[in-house]
Each structure stands twice: as structure tokens, then as C-alpha cells.
Short mmCIF file of C-alpha atoms and ligand atoms in Angstrom, two decimals:
data_model
loop_
_atom_site.label_atom_id
_atom_site.label_comp_id
_atom_site.label_asym_id
_atom_site.label_seq_id
_atom_site.Cartn_x
_atom_site.Cartn_y
_atom_site.Cartn_z
CA MET X 1 94.81 0.00 -81.47
CA SER X 2 91.28 -0.39 -80.18
CA GLU X 3 88.32 1.69 -81.26
CA ASN X 4 85.46 2.75 -78.97
CA LYS X 5 82.45 5.07 -79.22
CA TYR X 6 84.63 8.18 -78.77
CA GLY X 7 87.40 7.35 -81.21
CA GLU X 8 90.61 5.39 -81.66
CA VAL X 9 92.80 4.72 -78.64
CA ILE X 10 96.32 5.93 -79.44
CA ILE X 11 97.77 5.71 -75.93
CA SER X 12 96.34 3.12 -73.58
CA ARG X 13 95.91 3.52 -69.83
CA GLU X 14 98.66 0.92 -69.30
CA GLN X 15 101.09 2.84 -71.49
CA ILE X 16 100.25 6.04 -69.63
CA GLN X 17 100.82 4.43 -66.25
CA GLN X 18 104.15 2.97 -67.33
CA ARG X 19 105.40 6.23 -68.85
CA VAL X 20 104.28 8.33 -65.86
CA ARG X 21 106.31 6.01 -63.62
CA GLU X 22 109.38 6.53 -65.80
CA LEU X 23 108.95 10.31 -65.82
CA GLY X 24 108.51 10.30 -62.04
CA ALA X 25 111.70 8.30 -61.58
CA GLN X 26 113.65 10.65 -63.87
CA ILE X 27 112.33 13.77 -62.11
CA THR X 28 113.13 12.20 -58.72
CA LYS X 29 116.76 11.85 -59.82
CA ASP X 30 117.02 15.30 -61.35
CA TYR X 31 115.43 17.21 -58.46
CA GLU X 32 117.15 15.53 -55.53
CA GLY X 33 118.13 18.24 -53.03
CA LYS X 34 116.10 20.94 -54.81
CA LYS X 35 113.00 22.89 -53.77
CA LEU X 36 110.55 21.33 -56.18
CA LEU X 37 107.26 23.08 -56.87
CA LEU X 38 104.92 21.44 -59.38
CA VAL X 39 102.69 24.00 -61.07
CA GLY X 40 99.80 22.32 -62.85
CA ILE X 41 97.97 24.11 -65.62
CA LEU X 42 94.28 23.44 -65.05
CA ASN X 43 92.04 21.85 -66.13
CA GLY X 44 93.94 19.53 -68.46
CA CYS X 45 96.68 18.63 -65.99
CA VAL X 46 94.48 17.09 -63.29
CA TYR X 47 94.93 13.39 -63.95
CA PHE X 48 98.56 13.69 -65.03
CA MET X 49 99.42 15.92 -62.06
CA THR X 50 97.92 13.61 -59.46
CA ASP X 51 99.54 10.52 -60.96
CA LEU X 52 102.93 12.08 -61.71
CA SER X 53 103.31 13.82 -58.33
CA ARG X 54 102.83 10.48 -56.57
CA GLU X 55 105.56 8.89 -58.69
CA ILE X 56 108.08 11.50 -57.55
CA ASP X 57 109.81 10.25 -54.44
CA LEU X 58 110.83 13.63 -53.01
CA MET X 59 109.47 16.30 -50.71
CA LEU X 60 107.62 18.67 -53.05
CA GLN X 61 104.84 21.23 -53.20
CA ILE X 62 101.99 21.60 -55.67
CA ASP X 63 100.02 24.55 -56.96
CA PHE X 64 97.82 25.34 -59.93
CA MET X 65 97.12 28.01 -62.49
CA VAL X 66 94.21 28.41 -64.85
CA VAL X 67 94.85 29.89 -68.26
CA SER X 68 92.57 30.02 -71.24
CA SER X 69 93.52 30.00 -74.87
CA TYR X 70 91.23 27.68 -76.76
CA GLY X 71 87.54 28.13 -76.07
CA ALA X 72 85.39 25.49 -77.71
CA SER X 73 87.49 25.14 -80.83
CA THR X 74 90.19 22.68 -81.84
CA LYS X 75 92.56 25.43 -83.03
CA THR X 76 94.53 27.73 -80.75
CA SER X 77 93.42 31.34 -80.59
CA GLY X 78 96.99 32.45 -79.83
CA VAL X 79 95.70 34.54 -76.97
CA VAL X 80 96.67 33.46 -73.45
CA LYS X 81 94.69 34.80 -70.54
CA ILE X 82 95.58 34.17 -66.88
CA VAL X 83 92.30 33.21 -65.25
CA LYS X 84 93.81 32.08 -61.93
CA ASP X 85 97.33 32.97 -60.90
CA LEU X 86 99.48 31.45 -58.15
CA ASN X 87 98.85 33.08 -54.80
CA ARG X 88 102.26 32.29 -53.35
CA SER X 89 105.86 33.24 -53.97
CA ILE X 90 108.00 31.03 -56.22
CA GLU X 91 111.25 32.80 -55.45
CA GLY X 92 114.05 30.29 -54.96
CA TYR X 93 111.86 27.33 -55.98
CA ASP X 94 112.60 24.89 -58.77
CA VAL X 95 109.38 25.20 -60.70
CA LEU X 96 108.20 22.39 -62.93
CA LEU X 97 105.22 23.34 -65.10
CA VAL X 98 102.90 20.36 -65.59
CA GLU X 99 100.89 20.36 -68.83
CA ASP X 100 98.67 17.84 -70.55
CA ILE X 101 99.78 18.75 -74.07
CA ILE X 102 101.95 21.17 -76.02
CA ASP X 103 100.64 22.06 -79.45
CA SER X 104 101.44 25.56 -80.76
CA GLY X 105 103.58 26.16 -77.68
CA LEU X 106 102.03 29.60 -77.18
CA THR X 107 100.54 28.84 -73.75
CA LEU X 108 103.75 27.51 -72.22
CA SER X 109 106.07 29.98 -73.81
CA TYR X 110 103.94 32.80 -72.41
CA LEU X 111 103.71 31.19 -68.96
CA LYS X 112 107.39 30.41 -68.72
CA GLU X 113 108.26 34.02 -69.46
CA TYR X 114 105.54 35.29 -67.09
CA LEU X 115 106.75 33.17 -64.16
CA SER X 116 110.46 33.71 -64.84
CA ALA X 117 110.00 37.33 -63.79
CA ARG X 118 109.30 36.12 -60.22
CA ASN X 119 112.82 34.81 -59.64
CA PRO X 120 112.38 31.06 -59.36
CA ASN X 121 115.66 29.15 -59.03
CA SER X 122 114.76 27.27 -62.22
CA ILE X 123 111.76 26.72 -64.42
CA LYS X 124 111.16 23.65 -66.55
CA ILE X 125 108.33 21.93 -68.34
CA VAL X 126 106.90 18.44 -68.21
CA THR X 127 104.16 17.52 -70.66
CA LEU X 128 102.37 14.22 -71.01
CA ILE X 129 101.94 14.74 -74.74
CA ASP X 130 103.78 16.70 -77.37
CA LYS X 131 102.46 17.54 -80.83
CA PRO X 132 105.68 18.92 -82.38
CA GLU X 133 104.07 19.52 -85.79
CA GLY X 134 101.70 22.07 -84.27
CA ARG X 135 104.45 24.39 -83.03
CA LYS X 136 104.15 28.11 -83.83
CA ILE X 137 106.85 29.22 -81.45
CA ASP X 138 110.17 27.58 -80.63
CA ILE X 139 109.73 25.92 -77.25
CA LYS X 140 110.70 22.46 -76.01
CA ALA X 141 109.49 20.57 -72.98
CA ASP X 142 112.21 19.22 -70.70
CA TYR X 143 110.25 16.02 -70.12
CA VAL X 144 107.83 14.52 -72.65
CA GLY X 145 105.61 11.50 -72.10
CA PHE X 146 104.57 10.81 -75.69
CA ASN X 147 104.82 12.40 -79.12
CA VAL X 148 101.65 12.26 -81.18
CA PRO X 149 100.80 13.27 -84.76
CA ASN X 150 98.80 16.39 -85.53
CA GLU X 151 95.33 15.08 -84.66
CA PHE X 152 92.85 16.30 -82.08
CA ILE X 153 92.99 14.02 -79.07
CA ILE X 154 90.92 13.58 -75.92
CA GLY X 155 91.06 11.71 -72.63
CA TYR X 156 93.21 11.56 -69.48
CA GLY X 157 92.59 15.26 -68.91
CA LEU X 158 92.39 16.37 -72.54
CA ASP X 159 89.07 17.85 -73.53
CA TYR X 160 87.03 18.80 -76.52
CA ALA X 161 84.79 21.73 -75.44
CA GLU X 162 85.31 20.62 -71.79
CA ASN X 163 84.05 17.09 -72.38
CA TYR X 164 85.86 13.72 -72.38
CA ARG X 165 88.54 14.62 -69.81
CA ASN X 166 87.64 11.60 -67.68
CA LEU X 167 88.36 8.95 -70.32
CA LYS X 168 91.07 6.59 -69.09
CA ASP X 169 92.93 6.33 -72.39
CA VAL X 170 94.06 8.96 -74.89
CA LEU X 171 92.06 8.81 -78.11
CA ILE X 172 91.88 10.50 -81.50
CA ILE X 173 88.39 11.97 -81.36
CA LYS X 174 85.84 10.67 -83.88
CA PRO X 175 85.23 13.37 -86.52
CA GLU X 176 81.46 13.17 -86.00
CA LEU X 177 81.88 14.33 -82.39
CA ILE X 178 83.43 17.63 -83.50
P1 IMP R 1 99.21 25.44 -77.15
O1 IMP R 1 99.26 26.82 -76.55
O2 IMP R 1 98.76 25.48 -78.58
O3 IMP R 1 100.48 24.67 -76.99
O4 IMP R 1 98.01 24.71 -76.49
C1 IMP R 1 98.05 24.09 -75.29
C2 IMP R 1 96.63 23.79 -74.85
O5 IMP R 1 95.78 23.54 -75.97
C3 IMP R 1 96.59 22.56 -74.01
O6 IMP R 1 96.71 22.84 -72.66
C4 IMP R 1 95.22 22.00 -74.35
O7 IMP R 1 94.26 22.54 -73.47
C5 IMP R 1 94.91 22.49 -75.74
N1 IMP R 1 95.12 21.44 -76.79
C6 IMP R 1 96.05 21.43 -77.78
N2 IMP R 1 95.93 20.35 -78.55
C7 IMP R 1 94.92 19.62 -78.02
C8 IMP R 1 94.33 18.34 -78.37
O8 IMP R 1 94.71 17.63 -79.31
N3 IMP R 1 93.32 17.94 -77.56
C9 IMP R 1 92.87 18.67 -76.50
N4 IMP R 1 93.39 19.84 -76.14
C10 IMP R 1 94.41 20.33 -76.90
MG1 MG R 2 92.05 22.49 -73.11
#
């Protein structure tokens, strides 16, 4: 695929748009008649959350959490800290966690457990990108946009040290930028 000054495009904006539509249609079917609450994990989820939520043709609610695990490194620290929690009840709601990417799985496995204690009706995961080779804990997303190899990627919400989130495509970052 095409190369630009930040790296090699591995998922184009057109592919993202198409796949987000498909995920939205699937979620619309699966959550018909349920009390859907999308919980986005900031900051990575922003672009995916806004696009995906508008492709779901149902009455739904949105909320956000902020967790930190990475810092300015490309490897997970394994430590998950809740920086901003939900300030609402999720009891009886069908919670769908919205993530940009699952790598080690530590963040989502921790969050799923943490939120399960608050008696939601159900709790599932949608991730735009999955890096299955990076897994350190056994967790699967219920909806996956794309599988990618074990490379550090940026764009469409994904950052390196908080930069590059606003790129329209998903790219493998150029080594000289790290
Ligand atoms: P996990 O706990 O290892 O699954 O990490 C999930 C978080 O790590 C994501 O929300 C991202 O913020 C970050 N992350 C993992 N891999 C990448 C990557 O390739 N690019 C950018 N961020 C990543
Ligand atoms: Mg991040």
C-alpha cells in the first residue's frame, strides 16, 4: 500500500469507513430491543466511537472512560490505572466497550472485570484493530474491525506518545519516528 512521511498505510480511510459500516450494521442487529450503552476508552477511541455510533441505527447512549497503561513507550507496562471513571450507573445496560486496539489484552480484561461488578445486563467488546500475536492474557473481542501483525501502528485515534491520532489512515510508523 502507499507510503507517506509517517509510514506505510496498512488500512486506508476507505477500508475503515466500509468496515465501520459493516460493524454498525451487525451491532444494530444484535442489540435490537436492548439498552445499549457504548463506553469508549479515551483517547484512542475518539474517531472510531464517533463514526461507529452513527452507523448504529438504534437508540443508544454513550459515555467514556480514561485509563492509562502505556506512557510514551510502544510496549505495555501491564499496569492499568483508571484516570476517569464513568459517573453514571450501568446496571441493567448492555455495555459495549469501544477500543481502538487490543494488544496484550491487559487493559480490556481489567476493565471488563471492573465494570462487570456493577451489574450490567451484558458486557461486550468492539475493537477497530486486533493484534492477536501481542496477547498476554486470554481475551477476545466480540467484534473486530481488522487484524494486524505485531507492528506499532498509528492513525485514526492510535497514537505514538500522544501524536499522530488525527491521521486519516492507519499506518505502520516509520522506525525513525520512534
Ligand atoms: P493492551 O492492554 O496491551 O491490549 O493495550 C491496549 C492499548 O495499548 C490501546 O488502547 C492503545 O492505546 C495501546 N496500543 C497497543 N498497541 C498499539 C499500537 O500499535 N499503536 C498505538 N497504540 C497501541
Ligand atoms: Mg494509547
